[in-house]
Amino acid sequence: MESMVLPLELLQQFKSSDFPDQQEYMHWQTRNLKVLDAGLLRHPYLPLDKSDAASQRLRQILREASETPIETRKNSEAMQVLRNAAMSLAYRSFNGFGSDTCHWADGFPLNLYLYQMLLEACFNNSSEEASIIDEIDEVLELIKKTWVFLGLNEMFHNLCFAWILFHRFVTTGQVDIDLLIAADKQLTEVAKDAKATQDPTYSKFLKSILSSIMSWTEKRLLAYHDMFSSNNIESMQIIVSLGVTGAKIPVEDISNEYRRHRRKEETDVAHSRIDAYIRSSLRTAFAQQFISSVTELTPDVVQVLRAADKLEKQLVNIAVEDSVDSDDGGKSLIREMPPYEAESAIANLVWIPTATKESCAPSSVEVLRIIDETLDAYFRLPIPMHPALFPDLLIGLDQNLRHYASKAKAGCGRFHQFMCWIVNSTTNHSSFSGSRNNFMPALPALTRCEVGSKLWKKKDKSQNLTKRRSQVGSTKGDGSLGLSHLCVRINSLYHIRKELENLEKKIKTCLRNTETAQADVLNGMRTSFELSLAACQEGILQLCETIAYKVVFHDLSHILWDTLYAGEPAASRIHPFLKELDPTLEMVSSTVHNRVRYRVITALMKASFDGFLLVLLAGGPSRGFSRQDSHIIEDDFKSLKDLYLADGDGLPEELVEKAAREVNNVLPLFRTDTESLIERFKRMVVETNGTAAISKYPLPPNPGHWSPTEPNTVLHVLCHRNDDAATKFLKRTYNLPKKL
């Protein structure tokens, strides 16, 4: 037996004449081929390589056999090809040499699969309804005799049989209620077994089957008004029982997970599941039925909505009164009555440039359409006193639109979320604050640039690159924070702000045209969406800043922070950074509306200038500059500015120079000789702290900006000055290491 693949031998030994009819023979042949598929391909003794020729050949044969029966005569070419492919897979071994034993039925998953195939014999396949055979008890007794060979027991039998019964009911048109009743009864036995075992293999198998059953069951029960009618209502009771029984199993424990979190006496599974089914189905059937059919805000609709609001409040009061004596005073009950799930709807909004002609989100167009139609419907109402009632409507619309604007920028982060990875693990002596609202990263601790062996520098640089790259996410897989998505959010807010101006003009016109309008009332009436306009403006500014600092300090961090001037400045200049930044500017220019495009590019410019200074003054010990390097730095910064000037087609020159003022003020320090820098630093410290500081120069405070008139800036330049004079001064004054 160890040297043969039994399904192959059976296929070759038995002929169609050995069966009552051709159809029965075909079913038998298919079952044997499925066993080969399970034993050699799906659950093999040794893992299969995707490029394995024998496995690919066997898959092809089995696919063809599902359409055309295989000729199984001994000398048949098809049978020989099948045998060769199957035997080459069965005789594989771990050492790569041939084995004396066939491995075609190894592993517990295959045993379960074989057992499920045996259980299929309990059904009459020739019948259209595939009903249970009359000899079910005798057949089951025979099948149970295989337990000892397959390593199974009654628990696995109950679980497999429950699945087979349920699967048969679902796949045969859901008409044989007896199958569903039998499956429910069998699942009750499974619930008992689950409490009595902690076998991990059984638990894994149980979770898989239970997940499929519960998914099918709850799909019907959570909206049972849509799923059941007079034709199938008799199955509803059984499906409810199936759902409740299945829900009990995890609570009453297959892994003790729930026992750790809830006391059993606090969990009434049957009550909670049926309550959930009723609530969900009622909500689906009735809660939105009326609203979905409303196309206009008429007086009748207003009356119905007012009545519904009144009824809801009364029901809430009744619920609270009935539960006031409970342990939590009814809080848990109130939490079970949530409003419409706006958060999940907002999470599914589309933020892609091609969604609309204006490159804004379809939801922004839709929300404006709803507001416009609401205003139209309001002014068509045959009721007096429009001006008196209108402020309440406007407040409601303004608040809802502000909520949309807030959500459009929510979750996009702030600068520090894209820059916090820069912070060195050592304790920093100070951090930026103030004008940049803590958006700039905290500075690394003051330390010395590397002076010494180039081999040491190369080794340390590679380690830092690996560490930092592991902390920075992919530049492309940002999901809702992708650059194009953020640009569409900006366009959406700008589109809303622009359209609100038209809505305000429309409101004024409609109010003047009302019959009861009075000039003195209209003159003092609010007609603008003040909250929404402010939210849109704030959102656009925040999104511009988010895009800028995300691009510079996150997407391009592998170039800016990991490589710019690291090691030898002449060999690691700014050109790779410019090359990567240029397509970003092109994408922004082609996506963002022209009225707000300059804001995004200006924010990108400021962020890149900040990043450039941060590399020069707080780039860590891998960066050291000599006086001769100052020409490289100045040329690189000029190239960075030229990128934004774009030969006159970019930002205005005065705007670029204004943003570059801080960098331009600091760059001369890199041309200054070390002795002059040291004297300047000493003089600044004494002027700040008095003559008492001459004996011991204290660390200067961080003013929150870089400036040649600040001792903190000069000290950072000295820390990155690559010469002996700076090394001796820093070692003597602050005990900084001569080299790392």
XYZ file of C-alpha atoms in Angstrom:
740
model
C 0.000 0.000 0.000
C 2.911 2.377 0.680
C 4.120 2.132 -2.919
C 0.869 2.961 -4.659
C -1.452 5.905 -5.107
C -4.778 4.242 -4.351
C -7.075 6.610 -6.351
C -4.974 5.918 -9.468
C -5.300 2.167 -9.024
C -9.046 2.416 -8.475
C -9.475 4.550 -11.594
C -7.600 1.973 -13.666
C -9.244 -1.120 -12.203
C -12.901 -0.108 -12.389
C -14.771 0.537 -15.639
C -18.075 2.210 -16.408
C -19.637 -1.234 -16.837
C -19.064 -1.884 -13.125
C -21.598 0.824 -12.228
C -25.402 0.932 -12.594
C -25.225 3.767 -15.128
C -22.779 6.172 -16.771
C -23.773 9.065 -14.502
C -22.922 7.098 -11.356
C -19.530 6.197 -12.879
C -18.842 9.841 -13.657
C -19.593 10.857 -10.054
C -17.230 8.142 -8.814
C -14.416 9.198 -11.168
C -14.808 12.845 -10.147
C -14.542 11.942 -6.451
C -11.262 10.064 -7.028
C -9.803 12.942 -9.002
C -10.768 15.333 -6.189
C -8.884 13.103 -3.754
C -5.777 13.366 -5.939
C -6.208 17.138 -6.065
C -6.526 17.381 -2.287
C -3.714 14.969 -1.432
C -1.105 16.017 -3.986
C -1.881 19.680 -4.699
C -3.920 21.329 -1.919
C -2.484 19.474 1.101
C 0.822 17.972 -0.102
C 3.313 16.124 2.071
C 6.018 18.603 0.974
C 5.329 22.256 0.035
C 5.037 22.797 -3.704
C 7.004 25.295 -5.736
C 4.779 27.390 -7.992
C 7.061 26.624 -10.915
C 6.988 22.860 -10.339
C 6.279 21.257 -13.737
C 4.603 18.110 -12.392
C 2.126 20.053 -10.258
C 1.264 22.356 -13.168
C 0.754 19.338 -15.436
C -1.504 17.608 -12.889
C -3.614 20.765 -12.440
C -4.077 20.974 -16.186
C -5.160 17.320 -16.383
C -7.687 17.767 -13.555
C -9.129 20.906 -15.180
C -9.612 19.078 -18.459
C -11.125 16.068 -16.676
C -13.815 18.320 -15.158
C -15.057 18.977 -18.699
C -14.271 15.690 -20.482
C -14.076 12.273 -18.738
C -10.653 10.604 -18.699
C -10.216 7.356 -20.619
C -8.881 5.027 -17.893
C -7.845 1.993 -19.915
C -4.406 0.656 -18.937
C -2.720 1.651 -22.174
C -4.625 4.927 -22.485
C -2.352 7.912 -23.177
C -4.430 10.172 -20.906
C -4.129 7.672 -18.053
C -0.360 7.381 -18.524
C 0.071 11.156 -18.414
C -2.076 11.331 -15.245
C -0.090 8.500 -13.615
C 3.304 10.037 -14.435
C 2.326 13.443 -13.042
C 0.775 12.006 -9.870
C 3.597 9.540 -9.125
C 6.323 12.176 -9.564
C 4.612 14.294 -6.903
C 3.881 11.366 -4.578
C 7.498 10.122 -4.477
C 9.074 13.444 -3.473
C 11.178 13.555 -0.272
C 12.764 16.159 1.975
C 16.357 15.348 0.932
C 15.612 15.854 -2.762
C 16.140 12.195 -3.665
C 13.468 9.695 -4.527
C 11.464 8.080 -1.724
C 10.366 4.446 -1.318
C 7.014 5.569 0.061
C 4.163 7.289 -1.735
C 2.862 10.386 0.014
C -0.582 11.157 -1.333
C -2.727 11.044 1.798
C -0.678 12.759 4.532
C -1.954 15.440 6.840
C -5.037 16.153 8.886
C -6.713 18.578 6.404
C -6.839 15.791 3.817
C -8.326 13.378 6.342
C -11.133 15.840 7.015
C -11.638 16.328 3.291
C -11.818 12.560 2.727
C -14.280 12.223 5.579
C -16.514 14.926 4.148
C -16.483 13.082 0.822
C -17.553 9.917 2.614
C -20.421 11.814 4.234
C -21.596 12.838 0.758
C -22.707 9.221 0.381
C -25.570 10.020 2.778
C -27.356 11.945 0.028
C -29.229 10.802 -3.028
C -27.313 12.488 -5.849
C -29.657 11.225 -8.523
C -32.529 13.230 -7.020
C -32.960 16.845 -8.029
C -33.278 17.904 -4.397
C -30.316 15.761 -3.239
C -32.312 14.533 -0.238
C -31.027 12.289 2.568
C -31.078 8.591 1.670
C -33.354 6.189 3.517
C -30.419 4.064 4.708
C -28.780 7.037 6.467
C -28.257 5.274 9.813
C -26.612 2.182 8.270
C -24.331 4.283 6.053
C -23.240 6.475 8.970
C -22.332 3.388 11.014
C -20.088 2.232 8.177
C -18.502 5.659 7.760
C -17.753 5.923 11.480
C -15.551 2.841 11.191
C -13.003 5.021 9.351
C -12.387 7.176 12.435
C -9.481 5.065 13.591
C -7.739 5.320 10.201
C -8.347 9.032 9.683
C -7.558 10.102 13.266
C -11.051 11.478 13.893
C -13.575 11.204 16.707
C -17.210 12.031 17.369
C -16.496 15.769 17.812
C -15.013 16.041 14.320
C -17.835 13.903 12.953
C -20.483 16.205 14.435
C -18.740 19.264 13.013
C -18.226 17.782 9.537
C -21.778 16.425 9.366
C -23.252 19.795 10.472
C -21.338 21.509 7.669
C -22.345 18.911 5.052
C -26.032 19.247 5.969
C -25.899 23.043 5.925
C -23.911 23.172 2.674
C -26.356 20.768 1.001
C -29.309 22.954 1.977
C -27.685 26.120 0.608
C -26.405 24.639 -2.658
C -29.591 22.786 -3.582
C -31.924 25.765 -3.757
C -32.766 26.040 -0.009
C -35.968 24.055 -0.476
C -35.403 20.953 1.664
C -36.216 22.216 5.167
C -35.343 18.814 6.626
C -31.693 19.455 5.767
C -31.757 22.761 7.641
C -33.479 21.193 10.649
C -30.882 18.419 10.714
C -28.052 20.979 10.438
C -29.469 22.982 13.350
C -29.763 19.831 15.475
C -26.213 18.827 14.601
C -24.896 22.323 15.432
C -26.432 21.947 18.906
C -24.177 18.903 19.395
C -21.228 20.962 18.143
C -21.953 23.635 20.777
C -21.751 20.934 23.483
C -18.485 19.592 22.053
C -16.917 23.055 21.861
C -17.325 23.528 25.609
C -15.616 20.231 26.341
C -12.385 20.650 24.349
C -9.522 23.058 23.810
C -7.971 21.133 20.908
C -6.351 23.837 18.691
C -6.894 21.833 15.485
C -10.571 21.412 16.289
C -10.874 25.113 17.203
C -9.339 26.203 13.911
C -11.670 23.951 11.917
C -14.670 25.065 13.983
C -13.958 28.779 13.478
C -13.735 28.326 9.727
C -17.047 26.460 9.458
C -18.828 28.662 11.986
C -17.753 31.819 10.167
C -19.345 30.615 6.926
C -22.584 29.541 8.623
C -22.943 32.760 10.626
C -22.187 34.942 7.613
C -24.973 33.308 5.595
C -27.404 33.306 8.537
C -26.936 36.918 9.623
C -27.182 38.195 6.066
C -30.777 36.950 6.100
C -31.746 37.774 9.669
C -30.352 41.305 9.860
C -32.748 42.269 7.054
C -35.381 39.563 7.384
C -38.181 41.766 6.037
C -36.414 41.685 2.689
C -35.395 38.026 2.834
C -38.571 36.195 3.885
C -42.006 35.981 2.342
C -44.988 33.640 2.421
C -43.027 31.240 0.212
C -40.170 30.613 2.653
C -41.437 31.882 6.004
C -41.368 28.349 7.480
C -37.550 28.352 7.281
C -37.205 31.545 9.317
C -37.624 29.852 12.704
C -34.925 27.313 11.890
C -32.521 29.981 10.607
C -33.050 32.023 13.803
C -32.270 28.913 15.846
C -29.193 28.293 13.707
C -27.982 31.869 14.197
C -28.523 31.818 17.964
C -26.882 28.411 18.355
C -23.906 29.504 16.277
C -23.555 32.756 18.240
C -23.476 30.830 21.525
C -20.443 28.799 20.571
C -17.782 31.538 20.755
C -19.361 33.015 23.883
C -19.456 29.676 25.640
C -15.935 29.198 24.456
C -13.746 27.513 21.947
C -10.690 29.482 23.018
C -11.691 30.960 26.407
C -11.391 34.384 24.743
C -14.773 35.656 25.860
C -14.440 34.256 29.346
C -11.569 36.640 29.999
C -13.623 39.694 29.073
C -17.187 38.976 30.249
C -18.747 37.009 33.019
C -21.004 34.352 31.593
C -24.010 35.454 33.619
C -23.838 38.876 31.937
C -24.214 37.389 28.446
C -27.689 36.383 27.285
C -26.783 35.347 23.767
C -30.254 34.389 22.544
C -31.766 37.666 23.751
C -28.987 39.858 22.355
C -28.922 38.155 18.938
C -32.701 38.241 18.423
C -32.781 41.832 19.645
C -30.067 42.716 17.104
C -31.920 40.955 14.281
C -35.164 42.799 15.057
C -33.534 46.216 15.460
C -31.500 45.886 12.274
C -34.374 44.601 10.186
C -36.797 47.251 11.422
C -34.254 49.958 10.716
C -33.721 48.585 7.212
C -37.425 48.161 6.534
C -38.814 51.394 7.951
C -36.222 53.919 9.149
C -35.181 55.196 5.727
C -38.147 54.071 3.638
C -40.015 57.358 3.963
C -36.949 59.563 3.592
C -35.714 57.702 0.504
C -38.981 58.451 -1.282
C -38.971 62.172 -0.447
C -37.902 64.324 -3.376
C -39.070 67.710 -2.104
C -39.403 69.466 1.237
C -43.171 70.032 1.219
C -45.369 71.053 4.169
C -46.637 67.465 4.419
C -43.081 66.193 4.665
C -42.293 68.726 7.369
C -45.349 67.581 9.327
C -44.321 63.919 9.080
C -40.762 64.668 10.129
C -41.948 66.678 13.117
C -44.221 63.832 14.163
C -41.370 61.333 13.754
C -39.088 63.523 15.856
C -41.733 63.770 18.559
C -42.292 60.010 18.520
C -38.570 59.325 18.744
C -38.231 61.581 21.783
C -41.159 59.880 23.497
C -39.702 56.425 22.817
C -36.339 57.499 24.203
C -38.022 58.841 27.341
C -39.924 55.573 27.795
C -36.722 53.556 27.342
C -34.837 55.685 29.869
C -37.665 55.533 32.424
C -37.784 51.741 32.160
C -34.043 51.370 32.619
C -33.400 54.061 35.218
C -33.113 51.430 37.940
C -30.404 49.517 36.061
C -26.787 49.533 37.237
C -25.648 52.222 34.806
C -28.831 54.292 34.879
C -29.750 53.439 31.325
C -26.525 54.647 29.677
C -25.899 51.362 27.882
C -29.408 51.458 26.412
C -28.924 54.969 25.066
C -25.668 53.904 23.448
C -27.602 51.201 21.591
C -29.645 53.879 19.791
C -27.037 55.534 17.538
C -27.849 58.234 14.980
C -27.143 57.814 11.285
C -23.570 56.636 10.858
C -22.109 59.725 9.192
C -18.544 58.691 10.078
C -18.667 55.505 8.009
C -20.225 57.384 5.091
C -17.492 60.016 5.194
C -14.802 57.299 5.358
C -16.043 55.973 2.013
C -15.821 59.305 0.196
C -13.896 59.359 -3.076
C -10.825 61.626 -3.266
C -9.429 61.027 -6.769
C -8.646 63.775 -9.330
C -10.570 62.176 -12.196
C -13.833 61.818 -10.252
C -15.179 65.174 -11.482
C -14.327 67.727 -14.147
C -13.157 70.202 -11.491
C -10.846 67.569 -9.861
C -12.853 67.784 -6.664
C -14.653 65.070 -4.702
C -18.120 64.046 -5.959
C -19.326 64.377 -2.371
C -18.577 68.137 -2.384
C -20.729 68.554 -5.489
C -23.457 66.419 -3.927
C -23.547 68.261 -0.601
C -23.887 71.599 -2.413
C -26.648 70.155 -4.572
C -28.550 69.034 -1.475
C -28.236 72.489 0.114
C -29.343 74.176 -3.108
C -32.380 71.914 -3.453
C -33.246 72.372 0.221
C -33.276 76.140 -0.224
C -35.440 75.807 -3.345
C -37.898 73.586 -1.526
C -37.998 75.916 1.493
C -38.848 78.991 -0.551
C -41.564 77.066 -2.402
C -43.382 76.176 0.836
C -46.857 77.743 0.937
C -46.319 79.194 4.406
C -45.936 82.786 5.628
C -43.037 84.265 7.599
C -40.167 82.962 5.512
C -37.750 85.595 6.860
C -38.620 84.722 10.450
C -38.024 80.997 9.965
C -35.043 81.194 7.667
C -32.258 81.850 10.256
C -32.859 78.447 11.862
C -32.591 76.728 8.485
C -29.410 78.612 7.596
C -27.787 77.738 10.926
C -28.536 74.058 10.369
C -27.195 74.066 6.810
C -24.104 76.024 7.856
C -23.308 73.621 10.687
C -23.682 70.575 8.453
C -21.490 72.086 5.761
C -18.881 73.032 8.347
C -18.933 69.419 9.542
C -18.213 68.244 5.994
C -15.331 70.741 5.664
C -13.888 69.588 8.992
C -14.052 65.957 7.905
C -12.433 66.789 4.555
C -9.277 67.857 6.384
C -9.583 65.447 9.310
C -7.080 62.607 9.511
C -4.553 64.384 7.288
C -2.222 65.070 10.173
C 0.024 67.960 11.013
C 3.649 68.603 10.223
C 5.015 66.826 13.282
C 3.313 63.579 12.230
C 5.529 63.492 9.132
C 8.650 64.798 10.848
C 8.746 63.096 14.254
C 10.976 60.344 12.848
C 13.785 62.879 12.515
C 14.124 63.214 16.289
C 17.285 61.537 17.549
C 16.903 58.960 20.291
C 19.328 60.931 22.469
C 17.973 63.606 24.791
C 17.600 66.940 23.054
C 18.577 70.117 24.839
C 15.846 72.215 23.260
C 13.099 72.152 20.659
C 11.386 74.513 18.274
C 8.170 76.135 19.336
C 6.313 79.382 18.876
C 5.659 80.585 15.361
C 5.662 77.116 13.864
C 3.374 75.748 16.576
C 5.620 72.792 17.321
C 5.411 71.616 13.727
C 9.191 71.577 13.349
C 10.881 68.527 14.866
C 12.797 68.576 18.112
C 16.522 68.969 17.536
C 18.965 66.132 18.214
C 21.317 66.534 21.146
C 24.341 68.694 20.442
C 27.181 66.470 19.297
C 30.277 66.604 17.150
C 30.416 65.896 13.433
C 32.474 62.847 12.519
C 36.189 63.618 12.145
C 38.420 60.650 11.495
C 38.406 57.394 9.541
C 36.368 57.388 6.316
C 35.767 53.684 6.877
C 34.104 54.513 10.186
C 31.926 57.127 8.455
C 30.855 54.726 5.741
C 29.874 52.046 8.226
C 27.934 54.406 10.462
C 26.179 56.031 7.511
C 24.894 52.708 6.240
C 23.580 51.833 9.683
C 21.800 55.179 9.988
C 20.286 54.791 6.527
C 18.918 51.391 7.416
C 17.518 52.610 10.707
C 15.899 55.734 9.281
C 14.447 54.009 6.247
C 12.818 51.477 8.547
C 11.095 54.372 10.312
C 9.795 56.110 7.204
C 6.823 54.697 5.318
C 6.503 54.126 1.611
C 6.269 57.240 -0.509
C 3.436 55.794 -2.564
C 1.320 53.609 -0.333
C -0.246 56.366 1.717
C -3.891 55.579 0.983
C -6.077 58.530 1.927
C -2.918 60.612 2.588
C -1.625 60.213 -0.974
C -0.587 63.475 -2.606
C -3.321 63.396 -5.265
C -5.962 62.697 -2.589
C -4.825 65.692 -0.541
C -4.907 67.906 -3.639
C -8.490 66.825 -4.342
C -9.454 67.692 -0.755
C -8.090 71.211 -1.316
C -10.029 71.519 -4.573
C -13.183 70.306 -2.840
C -12.956 72.926 -0.094
C -12.202 75.655 -2.627
C -15.159 74.542 -4.772
C -17.464 74.767 -1.745
C -16.156 78.200 -0.774
C -16.641 79.502 -4.313
C -20.165 78.080 -4.655
C -21.234 79.472 -1.279
C -20.913 82.973 -2.722
C -23.499 82.050 -5.369
C -25.768 80.523 -2.733
C -25.651 83.699 -0.651
C -26.709 85.783 -3.679
C -29.544 83.329 -4.302
C -30.707 83.558 -0.679
C -30.868 87.363 -0.785
C -32.839 87.281 -4.048
C -35.324 84.717 -2.721
C -35.847 86.611 0.531
C -36.570 89.835 -1.317
C -39.103 88.062 -3.506
C -41.153 86.686 -0.602
C -44.521 88.379 -0.171
C -44.011 89.055 3.528
C -40.503 90.469 3.184
C -39.817 93.715 5.028
C -36.808 95.846 4.174
C -35.780 96.514 7.781
C -35.913 92.793 8.620
C -33.913 91.773 5.549
C -31.182 94.346 6.120
C -30.244 92.899 9.506
C -30.619 89.231 8.582
C -27.656 86.905 8.309
C -27.459 85.392 4.838
C -23.892 84.033 4.802
C -22.420 80.633 5.664
C -19.936 82.061 8.145
C -18.921 78.810 9.855
C -18.509 76.939 6.585
C -16.423 79.668 4.958
C -14.091 79.800 7.955
C -13.796 75.998 8.033
C -12.973 75.866 4.311
C -10.344 78.565 4.648
C -8.734 76.855 7.640
C -8.906 73.472 5.915
C -7.168 74.757 2.761
C -4.328 76.257 4.805
C -3.860 73.103 6.870
C -3.939 70.844 3.812
C -1.361 73.029 2.014
C 0.970 72.752 4.989
C 0.306 69.030 5.327
C 1.135 68.398 1.671
C 4.331 70.443 1.928
C 5.743 68.834 5.035
C 4.574 65.367 4.030
C 6.405 65.612 0.691
C 9.625 67.098 2.094
C 9.932 65.306 5.426
C 8.224 62.002 4.646
C 8.032 61.139 0.963
C 11.498 62.515 0.138
C 13.138 61.847 3.502
C 15.302 59.104 2.012
C 17.020 61.797 -0.076
C 16.815 64.918 2.090
C 17.620 63.444 5.487
C 19.459 60.244 4.643
C 21.781 61.396 1.846
C 22.038 65.187 1.421
C 25.595 66.171 2.491
C 26.009 62.910 4.401
C 29.683 61.925 4.393
C 31.438 64.042 1.750
C 29.331 67.134 0.846
C 30.773 67.321 -2.668
C 29.622 63.757 -3.388
C 26.107 64.093 -1.957
C 24.674 67.340 -3.270
C 21.089 68.523 -3.716
C 20.480 67.460 -7.323
C 18.782 64.092 -6.496
C 16.405 65.947 -4.160
C 15.523 68.455 -6.895
C 15.009 65.655 -9.389
C 12.458 63.990 -7.093
C 10.787 67.260 -6.088
C 10.217 68.477 -9.654
C 7.531 65.873 -10.636
C 5.732 66.634 -7.375
C 5.485 70.286 -8.360
C 4.226 69.275 -11.800
C 1.566 67.042 -10.280
C 0.405 69.819 -7.946
C 0.281 72.265 -10.856
C -1.830 69.916 -12.960
C -4.223 68.903 -10.165
C -4.826 71.821 -7.789
C -7.163 74.638 -8.868
C -5.212 77.614 -10.231
C -6.641 79.946 -7.543
C -5.032 77.916 -4.716
C -2.122 76.336 -6.612
C 0.401 78.997 -5.531
C -0.508 78.397 -1.891
C 0.474 74.728 -2.121
C 3.701 75.461 -4.026
C 4.600 78.264 -1.591
C 4.098 75.877 1.326
C 6.309 73.311 -0.445
C 8.988 75.970 -0.936
C 8.972 76.977 2.742
C 9.093 73.357 3.856
C 12.037 72.564 1.558
C 13.912 75.662 2.795
C 13.264 74.571 6.395
C 14.490 71.091 5.550
C 17.635 72.475 3.900
C 18.521 74.490 7.014
C 17.728 71.546 9.257
C 20.204 69.361 7.363
C 22.928 72.046 7.623
C 22.471 72.896 11.299
C 20.948 69.812 12.924
C 21.689 67.005 10.480
C 23.504 64.842 13.015
C 27.099 63.622 13.213
C 27.210 62.257 9.653
C 27.438 65.810 8.281
C 30.573 67.920 8.551
C 31.468 71.025 6.515
C 34.721 72.849 5.827
C 34.932 76.496 4.742
C 35.520 75.347 1.177
C 32.160 73.542 1.240
C 30.334 76.861 1.603
C 30.462 77.402 -2.179
C 28.753 74.026 -2.702
C 26.052 74.876 -0.174
C 25.360 78.299 -1.707
C 25.218 76.874 -5.230
C 22.824 74.144 -4.086
C 20.531 76.625 -2.381
C 20.481 78.749 -5.518
C 19.437 75.638 -7.477
C 16.667 75.018 -4.955
C 15.369 78.575 -5.347
C 15.599 78.347 -9.149
C 13.318 75.304 -9.044
C 10.522 77.459 -7.622
C 11.288 80.424 -9.887
C 11.094 78.143 -12.957
C 12.711 80.703 -15.281
C 9.954 83.218 -14.614
C 7.074 80.753 -14.926
C 6.978 79.833 -11.249
C 6.538 81.847 -8.055
C 7.279 85.608 -8.030
C 10.943 86.354 -7.296
C 10.118 88.630 -4.354
C 8.068 85.838 -2.737
C 10.922 83.340 -3.139
C 13.515 85.761 -1.757
C 11.299 86.578 1.217
C 10.969 82.884 2.066
C 14.731 82.389 1.567
C 15.694 85.247 3.897
C 16.412 83.000 6.895
C 18.639 80.678 4.855
C 20.434 83.574 3.148
C 21.207 85.098 6.559
C 22.712 81.881 7.891
C 24.793 80.787 4.873
C 27.588 83.391 5.411
C 28.439 81.602 8.685
C 29.659 78.629 6.635
C 32.162 80.954 4.824
C 33.448 82.413 8.080
C 36.706 81.004 9.494
C 36.489 78.924 12.660
C 38.388 81.362 14.908
C 36.010 84.182 13.994
C 33.008 81.953 14.663
C 34.383 81.033 18.091
C 34.998 84.685 19.003
C 31.543 85.676 17.773
C 29.975 82.897 19.834
C 31.851 83.904 22.990
C 30.904 87.556 22.543
C 27.193 86.678 22.080
C 27.149 84.473 25.174
C 28.787 87.149 27.314
C 26.386 89.812 26.020
C 23.458 87.551 26.927
C 24.687 86.218 30.293
C 27.091 88.894 31.536
C 30.796 88.695 32.386
C 30.179 85.772 34.734
C 29.839 83.561 31.662
C 33.479 84.113 30.627
C 34.786 81.381 32.896
C 32.228 78.829 31.737
C 30.103 79.397 28.683
C 26.578 78.037 29.284
C 24.614 76.376 26.513
C 22.593 79.065 24.768
C 18.794 78.770 24.763
C 16.930 77.928 21.583
C 14.986 80.967 20.335
C 12.859 78.906 17.920
C 14.517 80.124 14.732
C 17.903 80.199 13.007
C 19.790 83.487 12.877
C 23.457 84.572 12.646
C 22.788 86.860 15.635
C 21.783 83.911 17.832
C 24.537 82.034 19.696
C 22.519 78.824 19.352
C 22.821 78.994 15.529
C 26.556 79.765 15.633
C 27.121 76.859 18.012
C 25.341 74.479 15.604
C 27.595 75.691 12.780
C 30.654 74.968 14.950
C 29.347 71.498 15.773
C 29.268 70.741 12.040
C 32.598 72.486 11.263
C 35.063 69.852 10.141
C 38.417 71.138 11.464
C 40.666 70.784 14.504
C 40.034 74.255 15.940
C 36.282 73.610 16.260
C 36.973 70.157 17.704
C 39.283 71.516 20.435
C 36.915 74.341 21.376
C 33.855 72.069 21.656
C 35.797 69.458 23.622
C 37.194 72.061 26.044
C 33.956 74.060 26.432
C 31.203 71.438 26.362
C 33.141 68.160 26.536
C 31.842 67.064 23.164
C 33.768 64.064 21.762
C 36.650 64.660 19.376
C 35.249 61.943 17.163
C 32.469 59.382 17.400
